[in-house]
Short mmCIF file of C-alpha atoms and ligand atoms in Angstrom, two decimals:
data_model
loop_
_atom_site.label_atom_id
_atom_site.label_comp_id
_atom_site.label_asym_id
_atom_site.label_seq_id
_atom_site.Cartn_x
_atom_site.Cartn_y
_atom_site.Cartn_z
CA UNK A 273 94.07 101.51 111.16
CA UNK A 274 94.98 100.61 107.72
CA UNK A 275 95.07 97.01 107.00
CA UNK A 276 97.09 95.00 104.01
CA UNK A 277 94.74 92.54 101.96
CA UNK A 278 96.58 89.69 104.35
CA UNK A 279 95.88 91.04 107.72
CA UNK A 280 91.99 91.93 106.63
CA UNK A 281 91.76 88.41 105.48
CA UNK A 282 93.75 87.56 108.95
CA UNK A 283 91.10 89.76 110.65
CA UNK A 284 88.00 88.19 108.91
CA UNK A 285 88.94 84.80 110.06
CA UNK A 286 90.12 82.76 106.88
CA UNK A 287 93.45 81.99 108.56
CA UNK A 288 92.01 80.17 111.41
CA UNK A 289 90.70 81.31 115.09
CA UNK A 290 93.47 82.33 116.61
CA UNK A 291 95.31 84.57 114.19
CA UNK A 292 91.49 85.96 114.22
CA UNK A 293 92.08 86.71 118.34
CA UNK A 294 95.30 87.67 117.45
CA UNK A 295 94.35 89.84 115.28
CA UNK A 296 91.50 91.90 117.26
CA UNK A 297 94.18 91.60 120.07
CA UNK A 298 96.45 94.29 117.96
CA UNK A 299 93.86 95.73 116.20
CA UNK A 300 92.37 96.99 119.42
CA UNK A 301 95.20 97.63 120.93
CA UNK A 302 96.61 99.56 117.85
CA UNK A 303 93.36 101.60 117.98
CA UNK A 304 93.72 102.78 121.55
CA UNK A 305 97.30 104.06 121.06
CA UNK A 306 96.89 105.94 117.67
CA UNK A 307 98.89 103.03 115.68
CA UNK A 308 98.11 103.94 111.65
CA UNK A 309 99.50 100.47 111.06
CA UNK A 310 100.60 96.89 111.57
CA UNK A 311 104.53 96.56 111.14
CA UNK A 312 105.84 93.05 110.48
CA UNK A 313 108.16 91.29 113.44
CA UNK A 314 111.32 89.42 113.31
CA UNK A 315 111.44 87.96 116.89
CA UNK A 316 109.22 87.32 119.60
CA UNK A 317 109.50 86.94 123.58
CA UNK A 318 106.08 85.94 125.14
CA UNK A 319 106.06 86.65 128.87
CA UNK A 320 103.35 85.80 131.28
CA UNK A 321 104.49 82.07 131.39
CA UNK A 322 104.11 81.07 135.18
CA UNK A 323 101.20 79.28 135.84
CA UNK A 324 101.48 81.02 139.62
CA UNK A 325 100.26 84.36 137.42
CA UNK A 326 98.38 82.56 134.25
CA UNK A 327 96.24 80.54 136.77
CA UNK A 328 93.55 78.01 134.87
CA UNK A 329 91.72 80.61 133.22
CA UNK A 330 95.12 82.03 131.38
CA UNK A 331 96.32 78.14 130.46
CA UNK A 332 92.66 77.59 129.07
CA UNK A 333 93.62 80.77 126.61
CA UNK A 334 96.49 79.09 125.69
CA UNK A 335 94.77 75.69 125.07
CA UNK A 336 92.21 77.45 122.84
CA UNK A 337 94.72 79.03 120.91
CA UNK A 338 97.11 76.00 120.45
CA UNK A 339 94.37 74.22 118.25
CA UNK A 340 94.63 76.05 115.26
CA UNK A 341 97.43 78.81 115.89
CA UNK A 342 100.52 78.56 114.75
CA UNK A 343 103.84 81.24 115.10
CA UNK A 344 104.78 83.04 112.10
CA UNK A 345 108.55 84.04 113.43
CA UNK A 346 111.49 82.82 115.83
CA UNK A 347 109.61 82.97 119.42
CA UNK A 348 110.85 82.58 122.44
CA UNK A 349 109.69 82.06 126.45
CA UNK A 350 109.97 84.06 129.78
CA UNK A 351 111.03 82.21 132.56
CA UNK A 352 108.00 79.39 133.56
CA UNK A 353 107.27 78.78 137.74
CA UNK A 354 109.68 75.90 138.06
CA UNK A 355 112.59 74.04 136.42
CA UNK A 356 110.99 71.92 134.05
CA UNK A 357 113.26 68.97 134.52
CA UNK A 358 114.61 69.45 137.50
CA UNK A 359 111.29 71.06 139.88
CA UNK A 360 111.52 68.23 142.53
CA UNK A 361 115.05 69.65 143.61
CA UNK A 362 113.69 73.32 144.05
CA UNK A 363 110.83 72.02 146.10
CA UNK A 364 108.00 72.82 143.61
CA UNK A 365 104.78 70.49 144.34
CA UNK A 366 103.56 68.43 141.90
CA UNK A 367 100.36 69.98 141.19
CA UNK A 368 102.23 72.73 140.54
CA UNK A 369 104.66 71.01 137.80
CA UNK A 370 101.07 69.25 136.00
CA UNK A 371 99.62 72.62 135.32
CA UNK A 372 103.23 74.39 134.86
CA UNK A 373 103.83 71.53 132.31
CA UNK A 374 100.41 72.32 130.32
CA UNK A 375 101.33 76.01 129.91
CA UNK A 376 104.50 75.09 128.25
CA UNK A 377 102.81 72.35 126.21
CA UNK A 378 100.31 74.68 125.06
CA UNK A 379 103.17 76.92 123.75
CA UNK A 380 105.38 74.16 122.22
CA UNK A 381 102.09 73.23 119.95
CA UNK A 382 102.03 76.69 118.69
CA UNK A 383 105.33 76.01 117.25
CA UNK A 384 107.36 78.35 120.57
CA UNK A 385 110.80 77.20 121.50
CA UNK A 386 110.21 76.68 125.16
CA UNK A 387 113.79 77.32 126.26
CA UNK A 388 112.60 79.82 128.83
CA UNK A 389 114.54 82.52 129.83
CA UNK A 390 114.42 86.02 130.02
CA UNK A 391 118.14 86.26 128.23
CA UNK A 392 116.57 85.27 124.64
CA UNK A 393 119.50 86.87 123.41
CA UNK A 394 121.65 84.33 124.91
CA UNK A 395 120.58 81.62 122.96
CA UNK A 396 120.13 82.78 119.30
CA UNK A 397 116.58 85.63 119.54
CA UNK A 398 119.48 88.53 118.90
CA UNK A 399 117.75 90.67 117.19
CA UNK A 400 119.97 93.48 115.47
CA UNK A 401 119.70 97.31 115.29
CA UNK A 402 116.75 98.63 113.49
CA UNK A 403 114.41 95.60 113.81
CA UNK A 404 110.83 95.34 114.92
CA UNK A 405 110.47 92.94 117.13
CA UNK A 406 107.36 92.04 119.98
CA UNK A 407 108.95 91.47 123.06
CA UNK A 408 107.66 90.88 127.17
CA UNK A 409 109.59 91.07 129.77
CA UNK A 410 110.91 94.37 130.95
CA UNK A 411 114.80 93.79 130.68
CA UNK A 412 115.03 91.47 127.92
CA UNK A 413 112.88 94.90 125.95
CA UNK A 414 115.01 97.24 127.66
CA UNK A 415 117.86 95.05 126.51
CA UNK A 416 116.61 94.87 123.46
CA UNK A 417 115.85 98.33 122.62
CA UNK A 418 119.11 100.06 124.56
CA UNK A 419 121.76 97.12 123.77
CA UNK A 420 120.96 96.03 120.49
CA UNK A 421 119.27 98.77 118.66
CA UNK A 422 116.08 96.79 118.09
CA UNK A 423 112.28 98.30 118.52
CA UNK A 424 109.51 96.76 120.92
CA UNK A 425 106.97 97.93 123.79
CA UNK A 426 106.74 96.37 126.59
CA UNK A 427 104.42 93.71 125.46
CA UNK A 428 102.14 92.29 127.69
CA UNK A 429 101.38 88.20 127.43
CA UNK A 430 98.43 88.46 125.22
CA UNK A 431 100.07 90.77 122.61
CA UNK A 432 103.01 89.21 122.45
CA UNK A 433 101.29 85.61 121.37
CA UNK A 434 99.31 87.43 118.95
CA UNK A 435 102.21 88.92 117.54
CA UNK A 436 103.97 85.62 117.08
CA UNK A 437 100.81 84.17 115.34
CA UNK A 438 100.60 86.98 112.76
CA UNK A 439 104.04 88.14 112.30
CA UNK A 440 103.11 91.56 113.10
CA UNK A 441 102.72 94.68 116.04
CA UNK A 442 100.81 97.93 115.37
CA UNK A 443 103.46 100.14 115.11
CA UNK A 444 103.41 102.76 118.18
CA UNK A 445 105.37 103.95 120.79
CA UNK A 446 109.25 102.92 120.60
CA UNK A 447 108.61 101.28 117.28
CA UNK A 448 108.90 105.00 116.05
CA UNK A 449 112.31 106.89 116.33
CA UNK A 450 110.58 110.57 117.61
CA UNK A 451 109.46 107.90 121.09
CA UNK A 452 112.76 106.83 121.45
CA UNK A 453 114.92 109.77 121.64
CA UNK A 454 116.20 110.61 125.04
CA UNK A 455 114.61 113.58 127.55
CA UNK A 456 117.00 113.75 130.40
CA UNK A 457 120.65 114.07 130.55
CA UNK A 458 122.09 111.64 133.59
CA UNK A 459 125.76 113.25 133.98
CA UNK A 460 127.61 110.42 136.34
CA UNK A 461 130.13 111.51 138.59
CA UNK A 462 131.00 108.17 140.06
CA UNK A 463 133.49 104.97 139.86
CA UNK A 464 131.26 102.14 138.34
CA UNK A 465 132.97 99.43 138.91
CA UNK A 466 130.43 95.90 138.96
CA UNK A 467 126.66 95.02 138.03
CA UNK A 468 125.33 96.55 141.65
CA UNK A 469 126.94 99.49 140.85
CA UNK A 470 125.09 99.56 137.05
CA UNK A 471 121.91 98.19 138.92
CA UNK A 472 122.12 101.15 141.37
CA UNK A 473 122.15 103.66 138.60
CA UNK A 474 118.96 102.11 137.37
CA UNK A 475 117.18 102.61 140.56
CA UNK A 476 118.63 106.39 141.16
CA UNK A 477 117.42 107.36 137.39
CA UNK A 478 113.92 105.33 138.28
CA UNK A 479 113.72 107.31 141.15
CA UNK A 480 114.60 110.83 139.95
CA UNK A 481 113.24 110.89 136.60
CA UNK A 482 110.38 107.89 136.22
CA UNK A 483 109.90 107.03 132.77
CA UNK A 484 111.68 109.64 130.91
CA UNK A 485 114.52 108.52 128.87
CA UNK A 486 117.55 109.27 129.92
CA UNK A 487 121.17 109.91 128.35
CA UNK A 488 123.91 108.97 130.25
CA UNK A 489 127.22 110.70 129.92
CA UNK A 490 130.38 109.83 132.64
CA UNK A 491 130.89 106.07 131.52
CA UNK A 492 133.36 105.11 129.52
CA UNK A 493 133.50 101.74 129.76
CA UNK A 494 131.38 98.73 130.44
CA UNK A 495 130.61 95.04 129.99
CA UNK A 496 127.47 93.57 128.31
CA UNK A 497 126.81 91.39 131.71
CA UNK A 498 126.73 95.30 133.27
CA UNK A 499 124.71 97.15 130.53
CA UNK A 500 122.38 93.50 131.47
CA UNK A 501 122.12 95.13 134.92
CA UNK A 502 121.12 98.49 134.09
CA UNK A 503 118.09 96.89 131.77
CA UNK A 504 116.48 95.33 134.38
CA UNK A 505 117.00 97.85 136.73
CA UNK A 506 115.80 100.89 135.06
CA UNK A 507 112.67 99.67 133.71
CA UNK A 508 111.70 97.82 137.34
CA UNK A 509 112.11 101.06 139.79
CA UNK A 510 111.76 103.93 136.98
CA UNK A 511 109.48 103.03 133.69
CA UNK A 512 111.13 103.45 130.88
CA UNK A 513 112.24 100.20 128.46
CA UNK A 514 115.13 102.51 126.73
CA UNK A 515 117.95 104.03 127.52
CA UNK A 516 121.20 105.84 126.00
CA UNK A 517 124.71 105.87 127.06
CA UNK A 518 127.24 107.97 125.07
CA UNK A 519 129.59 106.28 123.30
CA UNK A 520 128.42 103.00 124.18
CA UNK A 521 124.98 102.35 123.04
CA UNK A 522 124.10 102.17 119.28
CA UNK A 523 120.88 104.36 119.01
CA UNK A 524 121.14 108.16 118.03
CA UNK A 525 119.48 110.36 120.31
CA UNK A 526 119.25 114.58 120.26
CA UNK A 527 120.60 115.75 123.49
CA UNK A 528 118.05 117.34 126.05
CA UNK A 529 118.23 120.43 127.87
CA UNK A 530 117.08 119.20 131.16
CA UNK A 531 119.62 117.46 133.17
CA UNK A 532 120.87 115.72 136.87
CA UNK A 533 124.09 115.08 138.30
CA UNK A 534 124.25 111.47 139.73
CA UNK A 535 127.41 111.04 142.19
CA UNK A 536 129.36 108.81 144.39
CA UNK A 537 127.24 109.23 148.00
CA UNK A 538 124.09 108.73 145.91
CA UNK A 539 125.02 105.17 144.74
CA UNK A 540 125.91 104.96 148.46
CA UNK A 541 122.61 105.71 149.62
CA UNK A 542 121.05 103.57 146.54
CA UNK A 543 122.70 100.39 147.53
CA UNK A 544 121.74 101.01 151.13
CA UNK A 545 118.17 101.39 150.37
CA UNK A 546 117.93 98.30 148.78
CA UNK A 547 119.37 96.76 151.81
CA UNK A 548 117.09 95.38 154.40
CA UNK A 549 118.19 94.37 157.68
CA UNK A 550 117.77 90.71 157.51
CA UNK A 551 120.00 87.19 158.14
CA UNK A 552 120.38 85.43 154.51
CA UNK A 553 118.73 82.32 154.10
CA UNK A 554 118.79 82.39 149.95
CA UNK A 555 121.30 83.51 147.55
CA UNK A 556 120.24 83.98 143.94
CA UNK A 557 122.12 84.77 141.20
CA UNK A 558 121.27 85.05 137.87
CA UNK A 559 118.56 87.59 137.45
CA UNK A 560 118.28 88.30 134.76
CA UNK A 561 119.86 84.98 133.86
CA UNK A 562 123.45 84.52 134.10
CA UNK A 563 125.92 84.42 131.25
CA UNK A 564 128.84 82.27 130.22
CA UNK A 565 130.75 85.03 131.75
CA UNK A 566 128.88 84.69 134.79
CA UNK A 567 128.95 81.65 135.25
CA UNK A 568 132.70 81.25 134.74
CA UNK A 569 133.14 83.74 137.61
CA UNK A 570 130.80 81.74 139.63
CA UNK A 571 132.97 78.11 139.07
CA UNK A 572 135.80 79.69 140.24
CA UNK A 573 134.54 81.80 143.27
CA UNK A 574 132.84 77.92 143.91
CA UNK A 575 136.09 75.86 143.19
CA UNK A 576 137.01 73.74 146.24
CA UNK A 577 134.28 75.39 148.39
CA UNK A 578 130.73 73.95 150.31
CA UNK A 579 127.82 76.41 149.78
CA UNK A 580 126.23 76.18 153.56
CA UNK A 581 122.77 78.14 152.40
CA UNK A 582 120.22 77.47 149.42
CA UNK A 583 122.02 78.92 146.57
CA UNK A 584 120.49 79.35 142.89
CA UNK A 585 122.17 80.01 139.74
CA UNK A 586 119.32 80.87 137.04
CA UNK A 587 119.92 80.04 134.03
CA UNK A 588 118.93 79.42 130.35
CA UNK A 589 118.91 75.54 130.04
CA UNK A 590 121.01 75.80 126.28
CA UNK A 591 123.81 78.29 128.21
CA UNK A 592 123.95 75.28 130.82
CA UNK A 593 124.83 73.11 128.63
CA UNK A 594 127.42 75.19 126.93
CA UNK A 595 129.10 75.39 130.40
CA UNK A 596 128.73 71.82 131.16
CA UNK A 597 131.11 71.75 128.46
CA UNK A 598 133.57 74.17 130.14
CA UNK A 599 133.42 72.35 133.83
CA UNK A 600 131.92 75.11 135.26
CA UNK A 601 128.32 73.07 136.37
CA UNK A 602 130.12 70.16 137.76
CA UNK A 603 132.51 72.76 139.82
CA UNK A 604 128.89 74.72 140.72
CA UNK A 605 127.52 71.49 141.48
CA UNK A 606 129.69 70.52 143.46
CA UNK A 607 129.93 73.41 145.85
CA UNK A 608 126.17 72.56 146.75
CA UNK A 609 124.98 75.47 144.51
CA UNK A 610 121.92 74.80 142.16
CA UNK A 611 120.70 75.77 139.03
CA UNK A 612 117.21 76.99 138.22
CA UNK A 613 117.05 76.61 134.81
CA UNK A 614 113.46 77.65 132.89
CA UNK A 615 112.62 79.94 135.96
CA UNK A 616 113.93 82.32 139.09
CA UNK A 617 113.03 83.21 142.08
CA UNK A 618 110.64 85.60 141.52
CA UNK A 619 108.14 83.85 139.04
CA UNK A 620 108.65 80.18 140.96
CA UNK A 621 106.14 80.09 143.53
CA UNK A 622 108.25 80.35 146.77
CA UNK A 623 106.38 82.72 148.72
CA UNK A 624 107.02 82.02 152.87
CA UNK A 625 109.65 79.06 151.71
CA UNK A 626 112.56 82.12 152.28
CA UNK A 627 112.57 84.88 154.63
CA UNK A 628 116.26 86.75 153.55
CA UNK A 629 117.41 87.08 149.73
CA UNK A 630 120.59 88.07 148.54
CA UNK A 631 121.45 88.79 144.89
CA UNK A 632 123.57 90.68 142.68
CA UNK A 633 120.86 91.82 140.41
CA UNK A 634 118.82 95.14 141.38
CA UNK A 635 115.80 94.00 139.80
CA UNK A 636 115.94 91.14 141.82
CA UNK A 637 115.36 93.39 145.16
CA UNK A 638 112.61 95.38 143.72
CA UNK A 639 110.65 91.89 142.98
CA UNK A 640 111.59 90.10 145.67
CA UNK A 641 110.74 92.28 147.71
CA UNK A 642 107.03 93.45 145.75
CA UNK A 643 106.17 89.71 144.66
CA UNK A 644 107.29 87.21 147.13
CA UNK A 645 107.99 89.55 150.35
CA UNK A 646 110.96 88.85 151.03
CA UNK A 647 113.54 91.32 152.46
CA UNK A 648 116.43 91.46 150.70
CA UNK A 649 119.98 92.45 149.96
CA UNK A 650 122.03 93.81 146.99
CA UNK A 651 125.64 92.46 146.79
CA UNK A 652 128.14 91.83 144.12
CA UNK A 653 128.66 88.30 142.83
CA UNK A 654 131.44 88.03 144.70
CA UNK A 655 130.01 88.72 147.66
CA UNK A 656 127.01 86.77 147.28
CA UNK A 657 129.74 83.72 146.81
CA UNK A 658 131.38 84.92 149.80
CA UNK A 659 127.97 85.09 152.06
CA UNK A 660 126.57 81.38 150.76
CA UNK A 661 129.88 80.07 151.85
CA UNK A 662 130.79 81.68 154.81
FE1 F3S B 134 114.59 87.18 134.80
FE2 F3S B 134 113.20 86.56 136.90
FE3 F3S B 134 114.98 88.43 137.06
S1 F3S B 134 112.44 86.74 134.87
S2 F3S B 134 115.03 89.33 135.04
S3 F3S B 134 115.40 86.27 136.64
S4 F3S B 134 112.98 88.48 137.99
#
């Protein structure tokens, strides 16, 4: 790989130890996938945050490289394994919360904004078409690339540190436009009418092409809270972190010869497969975590009612506060509903505390299922309201 005179001097050590790591992090890593070069960043999302998956050896990494690194660009945090103010009411222990809160001091020294969330775009890491950027966190990239227009892998925890202590990725994969262009056409012949029905589509593309990018044709409308759905979907049950919907999404693409037809019975037979036969016991919404939109329809489905099962609203802690603002937490609140802010209810550690999950979010099943074993169901927000207060 071809270095600038900064990044050699990076790589030799003169700007401290751990933009050294860093660098041999995405040196190496630029070496095993053909990179030719280093390409700087404008935003970073580190994921990997939990201490439930960092364990001691991952927050010692972190300590080591909070004494001397420091982030170069605006960086962000995936969702941690507890509400950092508010862990006591979600039944996180306290040994737990001391090691949880280490992780995210380690990150705050680095200079990290330790909102975490998996919606960075939500509260002010928007990146815009064109960018490079070094994201984790498979539907905040997928967002990310499909959405906005921007360029990132799928970053894993390391990487994405030692991006945001050198400003820079080796410049692979989607960072180049020949990765990105799309290999399937996915001609939809069905009414797609909410987020299951977007989070469905994921799963069926997943499913029948794995990880090659898809065009979609049939939709002509949608919502950003829906195209939300699809990018955690697609990337959780298929592979791929980009996708392209005519008409919608801003990338240009050439248009493949190989095609499917998706249509109305196989949505059917999606959402029933992601069904489990099970009696709720936990309703989550908010994955990935909700908008202001959201949460608007959530305060109203709520307003005058008593939630009569554990009920989570995930949430970025800044787009709480915004809608604290708007009366929408105190109506939430008051329902019996609460909010999971900084984490959700796959990376908090809640393994055997729930037997039944339902959620709006496809995503949501696949991990819920996978990470904490529980069986689970896919419903709209509506009638996730409708189950927690029935
Ligand atoms: Fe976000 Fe957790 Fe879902 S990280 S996308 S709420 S699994």
């Amino acid at each position: 790989m071809k270095l600038t005179q900064k990044e050699q001097e990076m790589f030799e050590g003169k700007h401290g130890i751990a933009t050294k790591k860093s660098m041999e992090i995405l040196v190496a890593l630029g070496e095993i996938f053909g990179a030719e070069r280093l390409v700087p960043v404008t935003s970073v999302q580190v994921s990997g945050v939990s201490y439930a998956n960092l364990g001691d050896a991952g927050l010692e990494y972190l300590e080591e490289m909070a004494k001397d690194g420091k982030v170069k660009v605006y960086t962000t945090l995936n969702p941690a394994g507890m509400d950092t103010e508010n862990w006591q009411a979600l039944g996180i222990s306290p040994e737990f919360a001391e090691k949880q809160k280490k992780v995210i001091e380690a990150f705050a020294k680095m200079g990290i904004h330790t909102t975490c969330t998996c919606t960075p775009y939500y509260i002010g890491n928007r990146p815009k078409k064109g960018e490079n950027i070094s994201w984790g966190e498979s539907s905040a990239v997928t967002f990310a690339n499909s959405v906005l227009g921007a360029k990132t892998n799928k970053e894993g925890g390391p990487s994405a540190l030692a991006a945001a202590l050198t400003g820079r990725t080796p410049e692979y994969g989607l960072h180049l436009d020949e990765n990105r262009q799309a290999q399937v056409l996915v001609e939809v012949n069905a009414e797609m009418k909410d987020e299951t029905d977007f989070g469905a589509l994921g799963y069926l593309i997943g499913k029948r092409i794995g990880n090659k990018i898809p065009l979609i044709i049939g939709i002509k409308e949608t919502t950003e809270d829906r195209l939300k759905a699809l990018s955690a979907s697609l990337p959780s049950w298929g592979g791929t972190a980009i996708f392209h919907i005519k008409g919608i999404t801003p990338n240009e693409t050439t248009e493949p010869s190989e095609r499917i037809e998706l249509k109305q019975e196989d949505f059917e037979k999606a959402k029933q497969e992601m069904n489990d036969e099970c009696e709720v016991d936990f309703v989550l919404l908010g994955c990935p975590h909700c908008s202001m939109d959201e949460l608007e329809r959530i305060s109203k489905l709520l307003k005058g009612k008593k939630v009569k099962k554990e009920f989570w609203v995930a949430v970025a802690r800044p787009v709480k506060k915004q809608a604290e603002k708007k009366g929408y937490v105190k109506t939430i609140e008051e329902a019996g509903a609460k909010f999971a802010c900084d984490t959700c209810h796959v990376v908090a550690p809640l393994k055997g505390r729930f037997n039944c999950v339902m959620t709006n979010s496809a995503k949501g099943v696949f991990y819920g299922r996978g990470k904490n074993n529980f069986k689970m169901q896919l419903n709209t927000l509506e009638g996730c309201v409708e189950e927690a207060t029935r």
